[in-house]
Amino acid sequence: MSWPGGYGRRVLAEVDSTNAEAARLADTLAGPEWICALRQTAARGRRGRPWANPPGNFAATLVFRPEGDARQVALRSFVAALALYDALASLTRAEAALSLKWPNDVLLSGGKVAGILLEYPAGPGGPLAIGVGVNLIAAPGAEAVEPGAVPPVSVLAETGVRLSPEGVLDALAEAYARHEGALVTYGFGPIREAWLARAARVGEVITARTGREERRGTFETVDDDGNLVLKTAEGRVRIAAADVFF
């Protein structure tokens, strides 16, 4: 597997978090760079939640300056999800057990095996950091997630395949570069269709919770801006950001 041209590769023995390291390095990088840590001491998930990252699991961040406005930049969560799906499918041969959960999780056998976090280390308009965490060897216990959330799983427990962080990094970087090229060349349409083809629970009733409200409805699609589209008793609703519960 070849490393994609134009992307830097940095593997660290230990760091507080790869997104924090991306923030420190962002202004010094000449181009896109992947930062992978074999151990994190202060990993974070969405909304500042702690992310369990024992040795052997995967943690990496891609930091770069994508073109486009904030809406277009945010679509990289779909690019990253597709890339991670492809990387895990190729390494485990368990494609049939993988699916994607809006807005930015990868599921394996119905459990959460990976999460993706997009941040602007220097604020909007600056470099984008795409953090990726994968439970390769171990997953947190069900008590570590909020009630009703998808239970965590690991690649090793579900597939019997032991993957190395460096091997996952190489596969992910290659897949990401391929999908990023497609987004830049052809727009979001093909990315959206590919994501929907791998999405979990399309056509089923799900719950979307924001900090202010809860919406329950049938998961119809994802629109051209990446919003979740639900069919509810009050009509069709588009949701830009939420936690989804099955």
PDB file of C-alpha atoms in Angstrom, residues 14-206:
ATOM      1  CA  GLU A  14       2.857   9.507  23.045  1.00  0.00           C
ATOM      2  CA  VAL A  15       0.967  12.794  23.047  1.00  0.00           C
ATOM      3  CA  ASP A  16      -1.887  14.390  24.991  1.00  0.00           C
ATOM      4  CA  SER A  17      -4.177  14.234  21.948  1.00  0.00           C
ATOM      5  CA  THR A  18      -3.511  14.213  18.225  1.00  0.00           C
ATOM      6  CA  ASN A  19      -5.964  17.094  17.705  1.00  0.00           C
ATOM      7  CA  ALA A  20      -4.089  19.139  20.308  1.00  0.00           C
ATOM      8  CA  GLU A  21      -0.799  18.323  18.569  1.00  0.00           C
ATOM      9  CA  ALA A  22      -2.376  19.354  15.269  1.00  0.00           C
ATOM     10  CA  ALA A  23      -3.254  22.721  16.827  1.00  0.00           C
ATOM     11  CA  ARG A  24       0.342  23.228  17.911  1.00  0.00           C
ATOM     12  CA  LEU A  25       1.786  22.262  14.519  1.00  0.00           C
ATOM     13  CA  ALA A  26      -0.833  23.696  12.149  1.00  0.00           C
ATOM     14  CA  ASP A  27       0.931  26.953  11.362  1.00  0.00           C
ATOM     15  CA  THR A  28       4.283  25.247  10.733  1.00  0.00           C
ATOM     16  CA  LEU A  29       3.108  22.687   8.165  1.00  0.00           C
ATOM     17  CA  ALA A  30       3.656  23.197   4.458  1.00  0.00           C
ATOM     18  CA  GLY A  31       0.796  20.887   3.445  1.00  0.00           C
ATOM     19  CA  PRO A  32      -1.645  18.255   4.702  1.00  0.00           C
ATOM     20  CA  GLU A  33      -0.191  16.046   7.417  1.00  0.00           C
ATOM     21  CA  TRP A  34      -1.344  12.965   9.292  1.00  0.00           C
ATOM     22  CA  ILE A  35      -0.360  12.859  12.966  1.00  0.00           C
ATOM     23  CA  CYS A  36      -0.704   9.432  14.608  1.00  0.00           C
ATOM     24  CA  ALA A  37      -0.089   8.679  18.290  1.00  0.00           C
ATOM     25  CA  LEU A  38       0.558   5.210  19.677  1.00  0.00           C
ATOM     26  CA  ARG A  39      -0.673   6.494  23.048  1.00  0.00           C
ATOM     27  CA  GLN A  40      -2.848   9.468  24.013  1.00  0.00           C
ATOM     28  CA  THR A  41      -3.092  10.806  27.563  1.00  0.00           C
ATOM     29  CA  ALA A  42      -6.002  13.242  27.102  1.00  0.00           C
ATOM     30  CA  ALA A  43      -8.070  12.039  24.147  1.00  0.00           C
ATOM     31  CA  ARG A  44     -11.405  13.750  23.457  1.00  0.00           C
ATOM     32  CA  GLY A  45     -14.528  12.935  21.502  1.00  0.00           C
ATOM     33  CA  ARG A  46     -17.423  15.113  20.369  1.00  0.00           C
ATOM     34  CA  ARG A  47     -18.648  17.870  22.717  1.00  0.00           C
ATOM     35  CA  GLY A  48     -15.471  17.558  24.781  1.00  0.00           C
ATOM     36  CA  ARG A  49     -16.294  14.063  26.007  1.00  0.00           C
ATOM     37  CA  PRO A  50     -13.351  11.870  27.043  1.00  0.00           C
ATOM     38  CA  TRP A  51     -12.360   9.185  24.526  1.00  0.00           C
ATOM     39  CA  ALA A  52     -10.852   5.979  25.894  1.00  0.00           C
ATOM     40  CA  ASN A  53      -7.646   5.206  24.019  1.00  0.00           C
ATOM     41  CA  PRO A  54      -5.703   2.296  25.530  1.00  0.00           C
ATOM     42  CA  PRO A  55      -2.413   1.226  23.902  1.00  0.00           C
ATOM     43  CA  GLY A  56      -3.008  -0.639  20.658  1.00  0.00           C
ATOM     44  CA  ASN A  57      -6.019   1.405  19.616  1.00  0.00           C
ATOM     45  CA  PHE A  58      -5.829   3.926  16.786  1.00  0.00           C
ATOM     46  CA  ALA A  59      -5.645   7.694  17.172  1.00  0.00           C
ATOM     47  CA  ALA A  60      -4.709  10.085  14.383  1.00  0.00           C
ATOM     48  CA  THR A  61      -5.488  13.546  13.076  1.00  0.00           C
ATOM     49  CA  LEU A  62      -5.279  14.966   9.580  1.00  0.00           C
ATOM     50  CA  VAL A  63      -4.557  18.706   9.618  1.00  0.00           C
ATOM     51  CA  PHE A  64      -4.789  20.768   6.426  1.00  0.00           C
ATOM     52  CA  ARG A  65      -6.408  23.808   4.820  1.00  0.00           C
ATOM     53  CA  PRO A  66      -9.272  22.685   2.568  1.00  0.00           C
ATOM     54  CA  GLU A  67     -10.738  25.137   0.102  1.00  0.00           C
ATOM     55  CA  GLY A  68     -14.336  26.292   0.311  1.00  0.00           C
ATOM     56  CA  ASP A  69     -16.669  27.916   2.813  1.00  0.00           C
ATOM     57  CA  ALA A  70     -17.561  26.506   6.230  1.00  0.00           C
ATOM     58  CA  ARG A  71     -20.387  24.379   4.790  1.00  0.00           C
ATOM     59  CA  GLN A  72     -18.085  22.779   2.223  1.00  0.00           C
ATOM     60  CA  VAL A  73     -15.325  22.220   4.762  1.00  0.00           C
ATOM     61  CA  ALA A  74     -17.764  20.441   7.111  1.00  0.00           C
ATOM     62  CA  LEU A  75     -18.485  17.869   4.394  1.00  0.00           C
ATOM     63  CA  ARG A  76     -15.055  16.385   5.166  1.00  0.00           C
ATOM     64  CA  SER A  77     -16.734  14.406   7.944  1.00  0.00           C
ATOM     65  CA  PHE A  78     -18.374  12.317   5.201  1.00  0.00           C
ATOM     66  CA  VAL A  79     -15.080  12.003   3.317  1.00  0.00           C
ATOM     67  CA  ALA A  80     -13.334  10.821   6.483  1.00  0.00           C
ATOM     68  CA  ALA A  81     -16.118   8.351   7.307  1.00  0.00           C
ATOM     69  CA  LEU A  82     -15.992   6.825   3.844  1.00  0.00           C
ATOM     70  CA  ALA A  83     -12.207   6.600   3.989  1.00  0.00           C
ATOM     71  CA  LEU A  84     -12.285   4.898   7.372  1.00  0.00           C
ATOM     72  CA  TYR A  85     -14.975   2.483   6.187  1.00  0.00           C
ATOM     73  CA  ASP A  86     -12.829   1.575   3.165  1.00  0.00           C
ATOM     74  CA  ALA A  87      -9.676   1.184   5.252  1.00  0.00           C
ATOM     75  CA  LEU A  88     -11.314  -1.133   7.786  1.00  0.00           C
ATOM     76  CA  ALA A  89     -13.101  -3.108   5.074  1.00  0.00           C
ATOM     77  CA  SER A  90      -9.849  -3.730   3.203  1.00  0.00           C
ATOM     78  CA  LEU A  91      -7.880  -4.695   6.310  1.00  0.00           C
ATOM     79  CA  THR A  92     -10.477  -6.915   8.013  1.00  0.00           C
ATOM     80  CA  ARG A  93     -12.436  -8.323   5.038  1.00  0.00           C
ATOM     81  CA  ALA A  94     -15.531  -7.624   7.175  1.00  0.00           C
ATOM     82  CA  GLU A  95     -17.215  -5.135   4.853  1.00  0.00           C
ATOM     83  CA  ALA A  96     -20.655  -6.715   5.338  1.00  0.00           C
ATOM     84  CA  ALA A  97     -20.478  -5.955   9.074  1.00  0.00           C
ATOM     85  CA  LEU A  98     -19.515  -2.275   8.643  1.00  0.00           C
ATOM     86  CA  SER A  99     -21.869   0.682   8.363  1.00  0.00           C
ATOM     87  CA  LEU A 100     -21.859   4.457   8.837  1.00  0.00           C
ATOM     88  CA  LYS A 101     -23.844   6.374  11.463  1.00  0.00           C
ATOM     89  CA  TRP A 102     -24.674  10.031  10.951  1.00  0.00           C
ATOM     90  CA  PRO A 103     -22.952  12.326  11.554  1.00  0.00           C
ATOM     91  CA  ASN A 104     -19.505  10.802  12.067  1.00  0.00           C
ATOM     92  CA  ASP A 105     -19.318   7.287  13.511  1.00  0.00           C
ATOM     93  CA  VAL A 106     -18.355   3.948  11.989  1.00  0.00           C
ATOM     94  CA  LEU A 107     -20.231   0.864  13.199  1.00  0.00           C
ATOM     95  CA  LEU A 108     -19.072  -2.752  13.217  1.00  0.00           C
ATOM     96  CA  SER A 109     -21.668  -5.474  13.814  1.00  0.00           C
ATOM     97  CA  GLY A 110     -23.993  -2.703  14.984  1.00  0.00           C
ATOM     98  CA  GLY A 111     -21.612  -1.350  17.651  1.00  0.00           C
ATOM     99  CA  LYS A 112     -19.517   1.819  17.562  1.00  0.00           C
ATOM    100  CA  VAL A 113     -15.974   0.958  16.523  1.00  0.00           C
ATOM    101  CA  ALA A 114     -14.777   4.434  15.518  1.00  0.00           C
ATOM    102  CA  GLY A 115     -15.526   8.125  15.835  1.00  0.00           C
ATOM    103  CA  ILE A 116     -14.493  11.216  13.887  1.00  0.00           C
ATOM    104  CA  LEU A 117     -14.066  14.755  15.268  1.00  0.00           C
ATOM    105  CA  LEU A 118     -13.705  17.922  13.171  1.00  0.00           C
ATOM    106  CA  GLU A 119     -12.182  20.998  14.808  1.00  0.00           C
ATOM    107  CA  TYR A 120     -10.646  24.347  13.849  1.00  0.00           C
ATOM    108  CA  PRO A 121      -7.563  24.560  16.115  1.00  0.00           C
ATOM    109  CA  ALA A 122      -7.038  28.253  15.347  1.00  0.00           C
ATOM    110  CA  GLY A 123     -10.716  29.145  14.936  1.00  0.00           C
ATOM    111  CA  PRO A 124     -12.997  29.251  11.859  1.00  0.00           C
ATOM    112  CA  GLY A 125     -11.123  30.031   8.661  1.00  0.00           C
ATOM    113  CA  GLY A 126      -7.925  28.404   9.889  1.00  0.00           C
ATOM    114  CA  PRO A 127      -6.592  24.884   9.380  1.00  0.00           C
ATOM    115  CA  LEU A 128      -9.014  21.984   9.807  1.00  0.00           C
ATOM    116  CA  ALA A 129      -8.176  19.071  12.101  1.00  0.00           C
ATOM    117  CA  ILE A 130      -9.949  15.764  11.465  1.00  0.00           C
ATOM    118  CA  GLY A 131      -9.444  13.487  14.451  1.00  0.00           C
ATOM    119  CA  VAL A 132     -10.054   9.756  14.075  1.00  0.00           C
ATOM    120  CA  GLY A 133     -10.243   7.196  16.878  1.00  0.00           C
ATOM    121  CA  VAL A 134     -10.708   3.455  16.302  1.00  0.00           C
ATOM    122  CA  ASN A 135     -11.140   0.696  18.894  1.00  0.00           C
ATOM    123  CA  LEU A 136      -8.680  -1.734  17.354  1.00  0.00           C
ATOM    124  CA  ILE A 137      -7.805  -3.842  20.395  1.00  0.00           C
ATOM    125  CA  ALA A 138     -10.215  -2.818  23.156  1.00  0.00           C
ATOM    126  CA  ALA A 139     -13.499  -0.954  23.579  1.00  0.00           C
ATOM    127  CA  PRO A 140     -14.899   0.894  26.612  1.00  0.00           C
ATOM    128  CA  GLY A 141     -17.562  -0.873  28.641  1.00  0.00           C
ATOM    129  CA  ALA A 142     -21.228  -0.082  28.028  1.00  0.00           C
ATOM    130  CA  GLU A 143     -21.244   1.920  31.280  1.00  0.00           C
ATOM    131  CA  ALA A 144     -18.918   4.463  29.620  1.00  0.00           C
ATOM    132  CA  VAL A 145     -21.609   5.663  27.198  1.00  0.00           C
ATOM    133  CA  GLU A 146     -24.876   7.419  27.872  1.00  0.00           C
ATOM    134  CA  PRO A 147     -28.096   5.405  28.080  1.00  0.00           C
ATOM    135  CA  GLY A 148     -29.468   4.486  24.670  1.00  0.00           C
ATOM    136  CA  ALA A 149     -26.192   5.108  22.850  1.00  0.00           C
ATOM    137  CA  VAL A 150     -24.693   2.528  20.490  1.00  0.00           C
ATOM    138  CA  PRO A 151     -22.480   0.191  22.551  1.00  0.00           C
ATOM    139  CA  PRO A 152     -18.734   0.323  21.842  1.00  0.00           C
ATOM    140  CA  VAL A 153     -17.021  -2.625  20.146  1.00  0.00           C
ATOM    141  CA  SER A 154     -13.478  -3.409  19.005  1.00  0.00           C
ATOM    142  CA  VAL A 155     -12.127  -4.702  15.718  1.00  0.00           C
ATOM    143  CA  LEU A 156     -10.305  -7.543  17.458  1.00  0.00           C
ATOM    144  CA  ALA A 157     -13.346  -8.790  19.388  1.00  0.00           C
ATOM    145  CA  GLU A 158     -15.729  -8.599  16.437  1.00  0.00           C
ATOM    146  CA  THR A 159     -13.489  -9.899  13.634  1.00  0.00           C
ATOM    147  CA  GLY A 160     -10.588 -11.695  15.303  1.00  0.00           C
ATOM    148  CA  VAL A 161      -8.217  -9.515  13.259  1.00  0.00           C
ATOM    149  CA  ARG A 162      -5.405  -7.724  15.101  1.00  0.00           C
ATOM    150  CA  LEU A 163      -4.504  -4.504  13.273  1.00  0.00           C
ATOM    151  CA  SER A 164      -1.573  -2.194  13.971  1.00  0.00           C
ATOM    152  CA  PRO A 165      -2.104   1.579  14.253  1.00  0.00           C
ATOM    153  CA  GLU A 166       0.555   2.178  11.595  1.00  0.00           C
ATOM    154  CA  GLY A 167      -1.140  -0.213   9.179  1.00  0.00           C
ATOM    155  CA  VAL A 168      -4.500   1.476   9.696  1.00  0.00           C
ATOM    156  CA  LEU A 169      -2.872   4.881   9.203  1.00  0.00           C
ATOM    157  CA  ASP A 170      -1.457   3.854   5.815  1.00  0.00           C
ATOM    158  CA  ALA A 171      -4.780   2.427   4.610  1.00  0.00           C
ATOM    159  CA  LEU A 172      -6.761   5.406   5.924  1.00  0.00           C
ATOM    160  CA  ALA A 173      -4.447   7.995   4.387  1.00  0.00           C
ATOM    161  CA  GLU A 174      -4.651   6.335   0.965  1.00  0.00           C
ATOM    162  CA  ALA A 175      -8.450   6.088   1.110  1.00  0.00           C
ATOM    163  CA  TYR A 176      -8.850   9.629   2.390  1.00  0.00           C
ATOM    164  CA  ALA A 177      -6.707  11.098  -0.395  1.00  0.00           C
ATOM    165  CA  ARG A 178      -8.808   9.225  -2.957  1.00  0.00           C
ATOM    166  CA  HIS A 179     -12.149  10.461  -1.586  1.00  0.00           C
ATOM    167  CA  GLU A 180     -10.833  13.993  -1.032  1.00  0.00           C
ATOM    168  CA  GLY A 181      -9.809  14.076  -4.679  1.00  0.00           C
ATOM    169  CA  ALA A 182     -13.302  12.976  -5.681  1.00  0.00           C
ATOM    170  CA  LEU A 183     -14.921  15.686  -3.547  1.00  0.00           C
ATOM    171  CA  VAL A 184     -12.718  18.409  -5.021  1.00  0.00           C
ATOM    172  CA  THR A 185     -13.219  17.161  -8.590  1.00  0.00           C
ATOM    173  CA  TYR A 186     -16.864  16.105  -8.644  1.00  0.00           C
ATOM    174  CA  GLY A 187     -18.467  17.813  -5.645  1.00  0.00           C
ATOM    175  CA  PHE A 188     -20.430  16.308  -2.796  1.00  0.00           C
ATOM    176  CA  GLY A 189     -22.931  14.341  -4.907  1.00  0.00           C
ATOM    177  CA  PRO A 190     -20.885  11.139  -5.397  1.00  0.00           C
ATOM    178  CA  ILE A 191     -19.625  11.274  -1.800  1.00  0.00           C
ATOM    179  CA  ARG A 192     -23.196  11.629  -0.523  1.00  0.00           C
ATOM    180  CA  GLU A 193     -24.410   8.681  -2.596  1.00  0.00           C
ATOM    181  CA  ALA A 194     -21.524   6.483  -1.474  1.00  0.00           C
ATOM    182  CA  TRP A 195     -22.101   7.437   2.162  1.00  0.00           C
ATOM    183  CA  LEU A 196     -25.844   6.722   1.961  1.00  0.00           C
ATOM    184  CA  ALA A 197     -25.153   3.315   0.407  1.00  0.00           C
ATOM    185  CA  ARG A 198     -23.240   2.413   3.577  1.00  0.00           C
ATOM    186  CA  ALA A 199     -25.489   4.227   6.091  1.00  0.00           C
ATOM    187  CA  ALA A 200     -27.104   2.489   9.043  1.00  0.00           C
ATOM    188  CA  ARG A 201     -30.867   2.640   9.673  1.00  0.00           C
ATOM    189  CA  VAL A 202     -31.990   4.459   6.515  1.00  0.00           C
ATOM    190  CA  GLY A 203     -35.783   4.111   6.369  1.00  0.00           C
ATOM    191  CA  GLU A 204     -36.025   3.345  10.084  1.00  0.00           C
ATOM    192  CA  VAL A 205     -37.210   5.463  13.007  1.00  0.00           C
ATOM    193  CA  ILE A 206     -34.366   7.121  14.912  1.00  0.00           C
TER     194      ILE A 206
END
